[in-house]
Coordinates of C-alpha atoms in Angstrom, one line a residue:
M1 CA -19.9 1.7 20.4
R2 CA -21.3 2.7 17.1
C3 CA -19.0 5.6 16.9
I4 CA -15.7 3.1 17.6
G5 CA -17.1 0.4 15.0
Q6 CA -18.3 -2.1 18.1
G7 CA -21.3 -3.7 19.0
L8 CA -23.1 -5.6 22.1
E9 CA -20.4 -7.8 22.7
S10 CA -17.9 -5.1 23.0
L11 CA -20.1 -3.2 25.0
K12 CA -20.6 -6.2 27.6
T13 CA -16.7 -6.5 27.7
F14 CA -16.3 -3.1 28.5
C15 CA -18.5 -2.8 31.0
A16 CA -17.1 -5.9 32.8
V17 CA -13.9 -4.5 32.6
M18 CA -14.9 -1.0 34.2
S19 CA -16.9 -3.2 36.8
L20 CA -20.3 -1.7 35.6
P21 CA -23.6 -3.4 35.7
N22 CA -24.3 -5.8 32.7
P23 CA -25.8 -3.4 29.8
V24 CA -28.9 -4.1 27.8
E25 CA -29.7 -7.6 26.5
Q26 CA -30.0 -8.3 22.9
K27 CA -33.8 -7.6 22.3
S28 CA -33.4 -4.2 23.9
H29 CA -30.1 -3.7 22.2
D30 CA -31.8 -4.5 18.8
V31 CA -34.8 -1.7 19.7
I32 CA -31.9 0.9 20.2
N33 CA -30.2 -0.1 17.1
N34 CA -33.4 0.3 15.1
K35 CA -33.9 3.7 16.5
L36 CA -30.3 4.7 16.1
S37 CA -30.8 3.6 12.4
R38 CA -33.7 6.1 12.1
V39 CA -32.1 8.9 13.6
M40 CA -28.8 8.5 11.7
K41 CA -30.8 8.3 8.4
E42 CA -32.7 11.7 9.3
V43 CA -29.5 13.4 10.1
A44 CA -27.9 12.3 7.1
E45 CA -30.6 13.2 4.9
E46 CA -30.7 16.7 6.4
S47 CA -26.8 17.0 6.0
M48 CA -27.0 15.8 2.4
K49 CA -29.7 18.5 1.6
M50 CA -27.8 21.6 2.8
A51 CA -24.8 19.9 1.2
A52 CA -26.5 19.9 -2.2
V53 CA -28.0 23.3 -1.9
E54 CA -24.0 24.5 -1.1
E55 CA -22.9 22.7 -4.1
Y56 CA -25.5 24.3 -6.4
S57 CA -24.8 27.6 -5.5
S58 CA -20.9 27.1 -5.7
S59 CA -20.8 25.4 -9.3
P60 CA -20.3 27.6 -12.2
D61 CA -23.4 27.6 -14.8
N62 CA -25.0 25.3 -12.5
L63 CA -23.3 22.4 -14.1
L64 CA -22.5 20.0 -11.3
T65 CA -19.5 18.1 -11.3
V66 CA -19.5 15.2 -8.8
S67 CA -16.8 12.5 -7.9
G68 CA -18.1 8.7 -7.4
D69 CA -16.7 5.9 -5.9
G70 CA -17.4 2.4 -4.5
T71 CA -16.0 0.6 -1.5
W72 CA -16.6 -3.0 -0.3
K73 CA -16.4 -4.3 3.3
T74 CA -14.4 -7.2 2.1
R75 CA -11.6 -7.5 -0.5
G76 CA -11.9 -9.5 -3.7
H77 CA -15.4 -10.6 -5.5
S78 CA -16.8 -12.3 -2.5
S79 CA -18.0 -9.2 -0.7
L80 CA -21.7 -9.4 0.3
I81 CA -22.1 -5.4 1.2
G82 CA -20.8 -2.5 -0.5
V83 CA -21.4 1.3 -0.4
C84 CA -21.3 4.1 -3.3
T85 CA -20.7 7.4 -2.6
V86 CA -21.1 10.9 -4.6
I87 CA -19.4 14.0 -3.4
G88 CA -19.7 17.4 -4.9
A89 CA -16.5 18.7 -6.8
E90 CA -16.9 22.4 -5.3
T91 CA -17.9 21.7 -1.8
G92 CA -16.1 18.2 -1.1
K93 CA -19.2 17.3 0.8
V94 CA -21.4 14.1 0.3
L95 CA -24.5 14.5 -1.8
D96 CA -25.7 10.9 -1.7
R97 CA -24.6 7.3 -0.6
E98 CA -26.2 4.0 -1.6
V99 CA -25.6 0.8 0.6
L100 CA -26.3 -2.4 -1.1
S101 CA -26.3 -5.9 0.3
S102 CA -26.7 -9.3 -1.6
F103 CA -27.1 -11.4 2.0
C104 CA -29.9 -11.4 4.3
K105 CA -29.3 -13.3 7.7
G106 CA -33.1 -13.9 8.1
C107 CA -33.7 -15.2 4.7
D108 CA -30.6 -17.7 4.9
S109 CA -31.9 -19.1 8.0
Y110 CA -35.6 -19.0 7.6
K111 CA -36.9 -22.3 6.1
G112 CA -40.5 -21.2 5.4
V113 CA -41.7 -19.1 2.6
K114 CA -39.6 -16.4 2.0
F115 CA -42.1 -13.5 0.9
G116 CA -45.3 -12.2 2.3
I117 CA -46.2 -12.5 5.9
K118 CA -45.1 -15.1 8.3
Y119 CA -47.5 -17.5 10.3
N120 CA -46.7 -19.1 13.6
K121 CA -47.9 -22.5 14.2
N122 CA -51.5 -21.4 15.2
G123 CA -51.6 -19.8 11.8
K124 CA -52.0 -16.1 13.4
E125 CA -50.3 -13.4 11.7
R126 CA -46.9 -12.6 13.1
I127 CA -44.6 -9.7 12.1
R128 CA -44.0 -9.1 8.7
F129 CA -41.0 -10.8 6.8
H130 CA -38.1 -7.9 7.1
V131 CA -35.5 -8.7 4.0
E132 CA -32.2 -6.7 4.3
K133 CA -31.0 -7.8 0.8
N134 CA -31.6 -5.2 -1.5
Y135 CA -29.4 -6.3 -4.5
S136 CA -28.8 -9.2 -6.5
G137 CA -25.6 -9.8 -8.8
S138 CA -21.8 -9.9 -8.3
A139 CA -19.8 -7.8 -5.9
G140 CA -18.0 -6.1 -8.9
K141 CA -21.2 -4.8 -10.1
M142 CA -22.1 -3.3 -7.1
E143 CA -20.4 0.0 -7.8
V144 CA -22.5 0.3 -11.5
D145 CA -25.9 -0.5 -10.0
G146 CA -25.4 1.7 -6.7
M147 CA -24.1 4.9 -9.1
L148 CA -27.2 4.2 -11.4
R149 CA -29.5 4.3 -8.1
I150 CA -27.9 7.5 -7.1
F151 CA -28.0 9.5 -10.3
N152 CA -31.6 8.2 -11.4
R153 CA -33.0 9.6 -8.0
S154 CA -30.8 13.0 -7.9
E155 CA -33.7 15.0 -9.5
K156 CA -36.3 13.6 -7.0
L157 CA -34.0 13.9 -4.0
H158 CA -32.2 17.4 -4.4
N159 CA -33.6 18.6 -8.0
L160 CA -30.3 18.4 -9.6
K161 CA -28.6 17.0 -12.5
Y162 CA -25.0 15.9 -12.2
S163 CA -23.4 16.9 -15.4
N164 CA -20.0 15.7 -14.8
Y165 CA -18.6 12.3 -13.3
I166 CA -15.2 12.0 -12.0
G167 CA -14.3 8.7 -11.8
D168 CA -11.1 6.2 -12.0
G169 CA -10.0 4.5 -15.0
D170 CA -12.7 1.7 -15.1
T171 CA -15.0 2.7 -17.7
K172 CA -18.3 0.5 -16.5
T173 CA -19.7 3.1 -14.6
I174 CA -19.6 5.8 -17.0
N175 CA -20.5 3.4 -19.6
A176 CA -23.7 2.3 -17.8
L177 CA -24.7 5.9 -17.1
S178 CA -24.4 6.8 -20.7
E179 CA -26.5 3.8 -21.7
N180 CA -29.3 4.3 -18.9
K181 CA -29.6 8.1 -19.9
P182 CA -31.0 9.1 -16.2
Y183 CA -31.6 12.7 -17.2
G184 CA -32.8 11.8 -20.8
D185 CA -31.4 11.5 -24.2
D186 CA -30.6 15.5 -24.6
Y187 CA -28.7 15.3 -21.2
L188 CA -25.3 13.5 -21.5
I189 CA -22.9 12.9 -18.7
Q190 CA -19.4 13.6 -19.3
K191 CA -16.4 11.8 -17.6
I192 CA -13.8 13.7 -16.0
E193 CA -10.7 11.8 -15.5
C194 CA -9.4 11.7 -11.8
V195 CA -5.7 13.2 -11.7
G196 CA -4.5 10.8 -9.2
H197 CA -5.7 8.0 -11.1
V198 CA -4.0 9.2 -14.5
Q199 CA -0.9 10.1 -12.6
K200 CA -0.5 6.3 -11.4
R201 CA -0.6 5.2 -15.2
M202 CA 2.7 6.8 -15.4
G203 CA 4.0 4.2 -12.8
R204 CA 3.8 1.1 -15.5
L205 CA 7.4 0.8 -14.6
T206 CA 8.3 -0.2 -11.2
D207 CA 11.4 1.9 -10.4
S208 CA 11.9 4.6 -7.9
L209 CA 12.9 7.2 -10.9
I210 CA 9.4 6.5 -12.4
D211 CA 7.4 7.0 -8.9
K212 CA 9.5 10.5 -9.2
L213 CA 8.5 11.2 -12.7
A214 CA 4.7 10.1 -12.0
H215 CA 5.1 12.5 -9.1
Y216 CA 6.2 15.4 -11.5
Y217 CA 3.5 14.4 -14.2
G218 CA 0.8 14.9 -11.7
N219 CA 2.2 18.1 -10.5
A220 CA 2.4 19.2 -14.3
I221 CA -1.2 18.4 -14.8
R222 CA -2.4 20.1 -11.3
C223 CA -0.4 23.3 -11.9
N224 CA -2.0 23.7 -15.4
S225 CA -5.4 22.6 -15.1
T226 CA -6.9 25.2 -17.1
S227 CA -5.0 24.8 -20.5
V228 CA -4.3 21.6 -22.5
K229 CA -1.7 23.0 -24.2
E230 CA 0.1 24.0 -20.9
M231 CA -0.3 20.7 -19.6
R232 CA 1.2 19.1 -22.6
K233 CA 4.1 21.5 -22.6
A234 CA 4.8 20.9 -18.9
I235 CA 4.4 17.2 -19.2
W236 CA 7.1 17.0 -21.8
A237 CA 9.2 19.6 -19.9
V238 CA 9.5 16.8 -17.5
W239 CA 10.5 14.1 -19.9
G240 CA 13.2 16.5 -21.6
H241 CA 14.5 17.8 -18.4
S242 CA 15.1 14.2 -16.7
C243 CA 16.8 13.1 -20.0
S244 CA 19.1 16.2 -20.6
T245 CA 22.8 15.7 -20.5
D246 CA 25.8 18.2 -20.6
D247 CA 26.1 16.9 -24.3
E248 CA 22.4 17.3 -25.3
P249 CA 20.2 19.6 -23.0
I250 CA 16.5 19.1 -23.8
H251 CA 15.0 21.9 -21.8
W252 CA 13.1 23.4 -24.6
F253 CA 9.9 23.0 -22.7
C254 CA 11.0 23.9 -19.3
P255 CA 9.9 27.4 -17.8
T256 CA 12.4 30.3 -18.2
N257 CA 11.3 32.7 -15.7
P258 CA 13.3 33.7 -12.9
N259 CA 11.5 31.6 -10.2
T260 CA 11.9 28.3 -12.8
W261 CA 12.5 25.2 -11.3
C262 CA 14.7 24.2 -13.9
K263 CA 18.3 24.8 -12.7
Y264 CA 19.9 24.7 -16.0
N265 CA 17.4 27.7 -17.3
A266 CA 18.3 29.6 -13.9
A267 CA 21.7 29.1 -14.5
I268 CA 21.4 30.5 -18.1
N269 CA 19.3 33.7 -16.6
N270 CA 22.0 34.3 -13.9
N271 CA 24.7 33.9 -16.8
L272 CA 26.5 31.2 -15.2
Q273 CA 28.7 28.9 -17.6
N274 CA 29.7 26.0 -15.4
Y275 CA 26.3 24.1 -14.8
K276 CA 26.6 20.5 -14.6
H277 CA 24.0 17.9 -15.4
K278 CA 22.9 15.2 -12.7
P279 CA 23.1 11.7 -14.1
S280 CA 20.1 11.4 -16.6
V281 CA 18.1 8.8 -17.0
A282 CA 19.7 5.9 -19.1
K283 CA 19.3 5.9 -23.0
A284 CA 17.4 2.6 -23.1
V285 CA 14.9 3.8 -20.2
Q286 CA 14.4 7.0 -22.4
D287 CA 13.3 5.0 -25.4
V288 CA 10.7 2.9 -23.0
I289 CA 9.5 5.9 -21.2
K290 CA 8.7 8.1 -24.5
P291 CA 5.9 6.2 -25.8
V292 CA 4.2 6.3 -22.1
F293 CA 4.6 10.4 -22.1
A294 CA 3.2 10.1 -25.7
D295 CA 0.2 8.5 -24.5
L296 CA -0.5 10.3 -21.3
S297 CA 0.0 13.8 -23.1
H298 CA -2.4 13.2 -25.8
P299 CA -5.1 15.9 -25.9
A300 CA -8.3 13.7 -25.6
L301 CA -6.9 12.5 -22.3
L302 CA -5.5 15.9 -20.9
K303 CA -9.0 17.4 -21.9
K304 CA -10.6 15.2 -19.4
C305 CA -8.4 16.3 -16.9
L306 CA -9.2 20.1 -17.2
G307 CA -9.9 21.3 -13.7
G308 CA -7.3 19.1 -12.1
K309 CA -10.5 17.0 -10.3
T310 CA -9.6 14.0 -8.2
Q311 CA -11.3 11.4 -6.0
N312 CA -9.4 12.1 -2.9
P313 CA -12.3 12.9 -0.9
N314 CA -14.2 9.8 -1.8
E315 CA -10.8 7.7 -0.8
S316 CA -11.1 9.5 2.5
L317 CA -14.8 9.0 2.9
N318 CA -14.2 5.0 2.2
S319 CA -11.9 5.0 5.2
L320 CA -14.2 6.9 7.3
I321 CA -17.2 4.2 6.7
W322 CA -15.2 1.3 7.5
K323 CA -13.8 2.8 11.0
F324 CA -17.5 2.8 11.8
C325 CA -18.2 -0.8 10.4
P326 CA -14.7 -2.4 10.7
K327 CA -14.0 -5.1 7.9
T328 CA -12.6 -7.3 10.6
I329 CA -16.2 -7.8 12.1
G330 CA -19.1 -8.9 10.5
S331 CA -22.1 -6.9 10.2
R332 CA -25.4 -7.0 8.3
L333 CA -27.1 -4.4 6.1
Q334 CA -28.7 -2.1 9.3
I335 CA -25.2 -1.7 10.6
A336 CA -23.7 -0.6 7.2
E337 CA -26.5 2.0 6.7
I338 CA -25.7 3.2 10.4
A339 CA -22.0 3.6 9.4
A340 CA -22.7 4.9 5.9
N341 CA -25.1 7.8 7.5
L342 CA -23.1 8.1 10.2
E343 CA -19.7 9.2 8.2
T344 CA -21.8 11.0 5.8
S345 CA -22.9 13.5 8.6
V346 CA -19.3 13.6 10.4
F347 CA -17.9 14.1 6.8
N348 CA -19.8 17.1 6.0
D349 CA -20.5 18.4 9.3
G350 CA -17.5 17.5 11.6
N351 CA -17.8 15.5 14.9
Q352 CA -19.7 18.1 16.5
I353 CA -23.0 16.7 14.3
L354 CA -22.7 13.7 17.1
I355 CA -24.6 16.6 19.3
T356 CA -27.4 16.6 17.1
I357 CA -28.0 12.8 16.9
L358 CA -27.5 12.6 20.9
E359 CA -30.3 15.6 21.1
K360 CA -32.5 13.5 19.0
F361 CA -32.0 10.7 21.3
G362 CA -33.7 12.8 23.9
L363 CA -30.3 13.1 26.1
K364 CA -29.2 16.0 28.1
I365 CA -25.8 17.6 26.3
N366 CA -23.3 19.2 28.8
R367 CA -19.8 20.7 28.2
N368 CA -18.3 17.3 28.6
V369 CA -19.8 16.5 25.2
C370 CA -19.4 19.7 23.4
V371 CA -15.8 20.8 24.4
P372 CA -14.1 17.3 23.1
L373 CA -15.9 17.1 20.1
A374 CA -15.1 21.0 19.5
E375 CA -11.5 20.3 20.2
R376 CA -11.5 17.2 18.0
D377 CA -12.9 19.2 14.8
N378 CA -10.0 22.0 15.5
R379 CA -7.3 19.5 15.7
R380 CA -8.8 18.0 12.2
I381 CA -8.9 21.3 10.7
F382 CA -5.4 22.5 12.0
T383 CA -3.5 19.2 10.8
S384 CA -5.3 19.5 7.5
R385 CA -3.9 23.1 6.8
Q386 CA -0.6 22.0 8.2
R387 CA -0.2 19.2 5.6
L388 CA -1.2 22.0 2.8
L389 CA 1.8 24.1 3.6

């Protein structure tokens, strides 16, 4: 049920429809959930340790670059649960995650003293009061505080320092990391821009042409990610090519090699004199977008885009979290943590990691478990490769 993002009530409905006996009751379900939480955490931590070793060995000069992002269970500023994740730029695997909750159902319903040990009417000691709330503050600040926790424990957890941080346009997280200095005064964390988010800035004008220019702008950065100079040249080639006419061809920066994408320069290479330009960007639009190109081709910005890094893995990871813990269903911190640990394991090691989880529960594994999970991983890899073609 947790693998499909459902709980006890859904399990009861399934059993009823399938004419199966009534499943476990709430008390036994809670016991199983507690064990599931421990097993998921154990498997996820082992997976992250192996990912950290792999990331360290893959990173040049041992300067680790990570991408971080936060996701919330509900939209807006009222979400009670948020998840922060950090992914290695070289391996694309999860190195750490933090689940935050600003609400505890037990605290909310309990009317007695909300700290220490609870007592019953006879004054005898009862169970310790378990508080699920681990965060105080606004939902918007969850990402900042979550990232601070992750960076502050990276040395203790993996014996690693995260040198470069790939983030979106929001500067709150990197500012907090710079002020907090988790690795001391002599070890500053550098901000690297996510190419995808920088590309979105080109779309300030909501027009299909601007969408196309934004796509070309992103490609100009990704295809020239090792040189700021070549990035700028390619970006201005996009502007000049789009504004060119038969009377005023502006192809100064367009590639001139035999395989050039610029049909005007290709026609010149082949001594074709009858090339006709397609309708160009209107003069009024040219005047509007030129300052945008100037801003988004500034060397200071493009320097942060070197390497063509992106937050896309974090976006994929975020969708996987809420698959195991749907946003449409209410849940507490423990369920969100189970979902975060499960998605970390599956994201790093594939669906076959579920075999390890089942084995830790003492269950016998046969081919009816192994074959479908292996086939599912193979289909996912095949689909990913097809999309790259």
